[in-house]
Amino acid sequence: MRDELDALFRELQSKAAVNYHLGGVVRGLMDVQSPLDQKDERFRRRMTRGFIREHKGNLDAAMDHLNRFAMVIGNLEMLYQQILDHPELDLESKVVLENSARDHVARLKRLHGRQKTTLTDITQLFLRLSRKCLKGTRKRK
């Protein structure tokens, strides 16, 4: 039982960490978007560079936490399998537990997939912004 609680706790930590880092980058993108449309070229360059410097770590951390979340899901699957293989469980309990375990893991995998898609989209926006900043710097030189 202690292992199951530890696994669930790690699951919650992983989900929250990915969402935290992705949320920080999204908020940064939203903050940068409106001033980039209105100000002069020098201001846009400074805003873009500041954003890249500030949020590159968040993207890296989100990727790391997303990978850890995938490992947590795998560990949780193995833990459920160990519980289901326990000889003292009767057939009815195994069926109920197996259904709930399967549903739980499926929900986590869907969440992981959505987080992965969000991370991919955010990373593409981040790279597009970085590319635009580099092009602007090269034109000036």
Short mmCIF file of C-alpha atoms in Angstrom, two decimals:
data_model
loop_
_atom_site.label_atom_id
_atom_site.label_comp_id
_atom_site.label_asym_id
_atom_site.label_seq_id
_atom_site.Cartn_x
_atom_site.Cartn_y
_atom_site.Cartn_z
CA MET A 1 0.00 0.00 0.00
CA ARG A 2 2.87 2.35 0.80
CA ASP A 3 4.35 1.80 -2.69
CA GLU A 4 1.02 2.66 -4.30
CA LEU A 5 0.74 5.90 -2.32
CA ASP A 6 4.32 6.83 -3.20
CA ALA A 7 3.60 6.15 -6.88
CA LEU A 8 0.46 8.31 -6.79
CA PHE A 9 2.35 11.09 -5.05
CA ARG A 10 5.09 11.02 -7.71
CA GLU A 11 2.37 11.10 -10.37
CA LEU A 12 0.87 14.26 -8.88
CA GLN A 13 4.28 15.89 -8.57
CA SER A 14 5.15 15.09 -12.20
CA LYS A 15 1.83 16.39 -13.57
CA ALA A 16 2.08 19.58 -11.57
CA ALA A 17 5.73 20.21 -12.51
CA VAL A 18 5.05 19.90 -16.24
CA ASN A 19 2.01 22.19 -16.01
CA TYR A 20 3.94 24.71 -13.91
CA HIS A 21 6.80 25.06 -16.38
CA LEU A 22 4.57 25.08 -19.44
CA GLY A 23 2.34 27.69 -17.83
CA GLY A 24 5.34 29.94 -17.19
CA VAL A 25 6.39 29.82 -20.82
CA VAL A 26 2.85 30.43 -22.08
CA ARG A 27 2.48 33.45 -19.79
CA GLY A 28 5.81 34.73 -21.08
CA LEU A 29 4.71 34.30 -24.69
CA MET A 30 1.50 36.19 -23.99
CA ASP A 31 3.43 39.00 -22.27
CA VAL A 32 5.85 39.31 -25.19
CA GLN A 33 3.25 39.12 -27.96
CA SER A 34 1.51 42.48 -27.53
CA PRO A 35 4.62 44.70 -27.08
CA LEU A 36 6.23 43.07 -30.12
CA ASP A 37 3.40 44.35 -32.31
CA GLN A 38 3.60 47.93 -31.09
CA LYS A 39 7.16 49.05 -30.35
CA ASP A 40 10.22 49.86 -32.39
CA GLU A 41 12.75 47.30 -33.65
CA ARG A 42 15.26 47.80 -30.83
CA PHE A 43 12.62 47.28 -28.16
CA ARG A 44 11.34 44.12 -29.89
CA ARG A 45 14.86 42.69 -30.02
CA ARG A 46 15.42 43.34 -26.32
CA MET A 47 12.03 41.86 -25.41
CA THR A 48 12.67 38.76 -27.51
CA ARG A 49 16.16 38.19 -26.13
CA GLY A 50 14.91 38.68 -22.58
CA PHE A 51 12.10 36.23 -23.14
CA ILE A 52 14.44 33.61 -24.62
CA ARG A 53 16.94 34.01 -21.79
CA GLU A 54 14.25 33.88 -19.12
CA HIS A 55 12.19 30.95 -20.42
CA LYS A 56 14.70 28.59 -22.04
CA GLY A 57 15.21 26.97 -18.64
CA ASN A 58 11.46 26.50 -18.23
CA LEU A 59 11.24 24.67 -21.55
CA ASP A 60 14.16 22.42 -20.61
CA ALA A 61 12.60 21.72 -17.21
CA ALA A 62 9.21 20.96 -18.78
CA MET A 63 10.86 18.46 -21.13
CA ASP A 64 12.66 16.79 -18.24
CA HIS A 65 9.50 16.59 -16.14
CA LEU A 66 7.52 15.24 -19.08
CA ASN A 67 10.06 12.43 -19.47
CA ARG A 68 9.87 11.73 -15.73
CA PHE A 69 6.09 11.69 -15.94
CA ALA A 70 6.30 9.00 -18.62
CA MET A 71 8.53 6.95 -16.32
CA VAL A 72 6.11 7.44 -13.42
CA ILE A 73 3.26 6.13 -15.58
CA GLY A 74 5.34 3.07 -16.47
CA ASN A 75 6.19 2.46 -12.81
CA LEU A 76 2.54 2.81 -11.87
CA GLU A 77 1.59 0.23 -14.49
CA MET A 78 4.14 -2.20 -13.05
CA LEU A 79 2.87 -1.55 -9.53
CA TYR A 80 -0.71 -2.25 -10.58
CA GLN A 81 0.44 -5.47 -12.22
CA GLN A 82 2.20 -6.54 -9.02
CA ILE A 83 -0.96 -5.86 -7.03
CA LEU A 84 -3.07 -7.81 -9.51
CA ASP A 85 -0.67 -10.76 -9.34
CA HIS A 86 -1.08 -10.98 -5.57
CA PRO A 87 -2.37 -14.48 -4.72
CA GLU A 88 -4.78 -13.36 -1.98
CA LEU A 89 -7.02 -11.35 -4.34
CA ASP A 90 -10.19 -13.09 -5.38
CA LEU A 91 -11.39 -12.98 -8.98
CA GLU A 92 -14.04 -10.31 -8.44
CA SER A 93 -11.59 -7.97 -6.69
CA LYS A 94 -9.06 -8.50 -9.47
CA VAL A 95 -11.61 -7.58 -12.14
CA VAL A 96 -12.68 -4.39 -10.33
CA LEU A 97 -9.09 -3.40 -9.58
CA GLU A 98 -7.93 -4.19 -13.10
CA ASN A 99 -10.66 -2.01 -14.64
CA SER A 100 -9.92 0.93 -12.37
CA ALA A 101 -6.15 0.53 -12.89
CA ARG A 102 -6.59 0.40 -16.67
CA ASP A 103 -8.79 3.53 -16.60
CA HIS A 104 -6.34 5.37 -14.36
CA VAL A 105 -3.34 4.57 -16.56
CA ALA A 106 -5.30 5.45 -19.72
CA ARG A 107 -6.24 8.87 -18.25
CA LEU A 108 -2.61 9.51 -17.34
CA LYS A 109 -1.43 8.55 -20.81
CA ARG A 110 -3.99 10.89 -22.40
CA LEU A 111 -2.85 13.69 -20.10
CA HIS A 112 0.77 12.94 -20.96
CA GLY A 113 -0.10 13.08 -24.66
CA ARG A 114 -1.85 16.44 -24.28
CA GLN A 115 1.08 17.83 -22.31
CA LYS A 116 3.46 16.55 -24.95
CA THR A 117 1.43 18.21 -27.72
CA THR A 118 1.31 21.46 -25.77
CA LEU A 119 5.06 21.33 -25.18
CA THR A 120 5.66 20.72 -28.89
CA ASP A 121 3.46 23.67 -29.88
CA ILE A 122 5.09 25.97 -27.34
CA THR A 123 8.56 24.89 -28.42
CA GLN A 124 7.70 25.60 -32.06
CA LEU A 125 6.52 29.11 -31.13
CA PHE A 126 9.65 29.61 -29.04
CA LEU A 127 11.88 28.52 -31.94
CA ARG A 128 9.97 30.71 -34.41
CA LEU A 129 10.45 33.68 -32.09
CA SER A 130 14.15 32.85 -31.68
CA ARG A 131 14.59 32.52 -35.44
CA LYS A 132 12.89 35.86 -36.02
CA CYS A 133 15.18 37.45 -33.44
CA LEU A 134 18.29 35.97 -35.12
CA LYS A 135 17.18 37.17 -38.55
CA GLY A 136 16.69 40.67 -37.19
CA THR A 137 20.14 40.61 -35.60
CA ARG A 138 21.79 39.39 -38.82
CA LYS A 139 20.09 42.09 -40.90
CA ARG A 140 21.44 44.79 -38.61
CA LYS A 141 25.05 43.62 -38.92
#
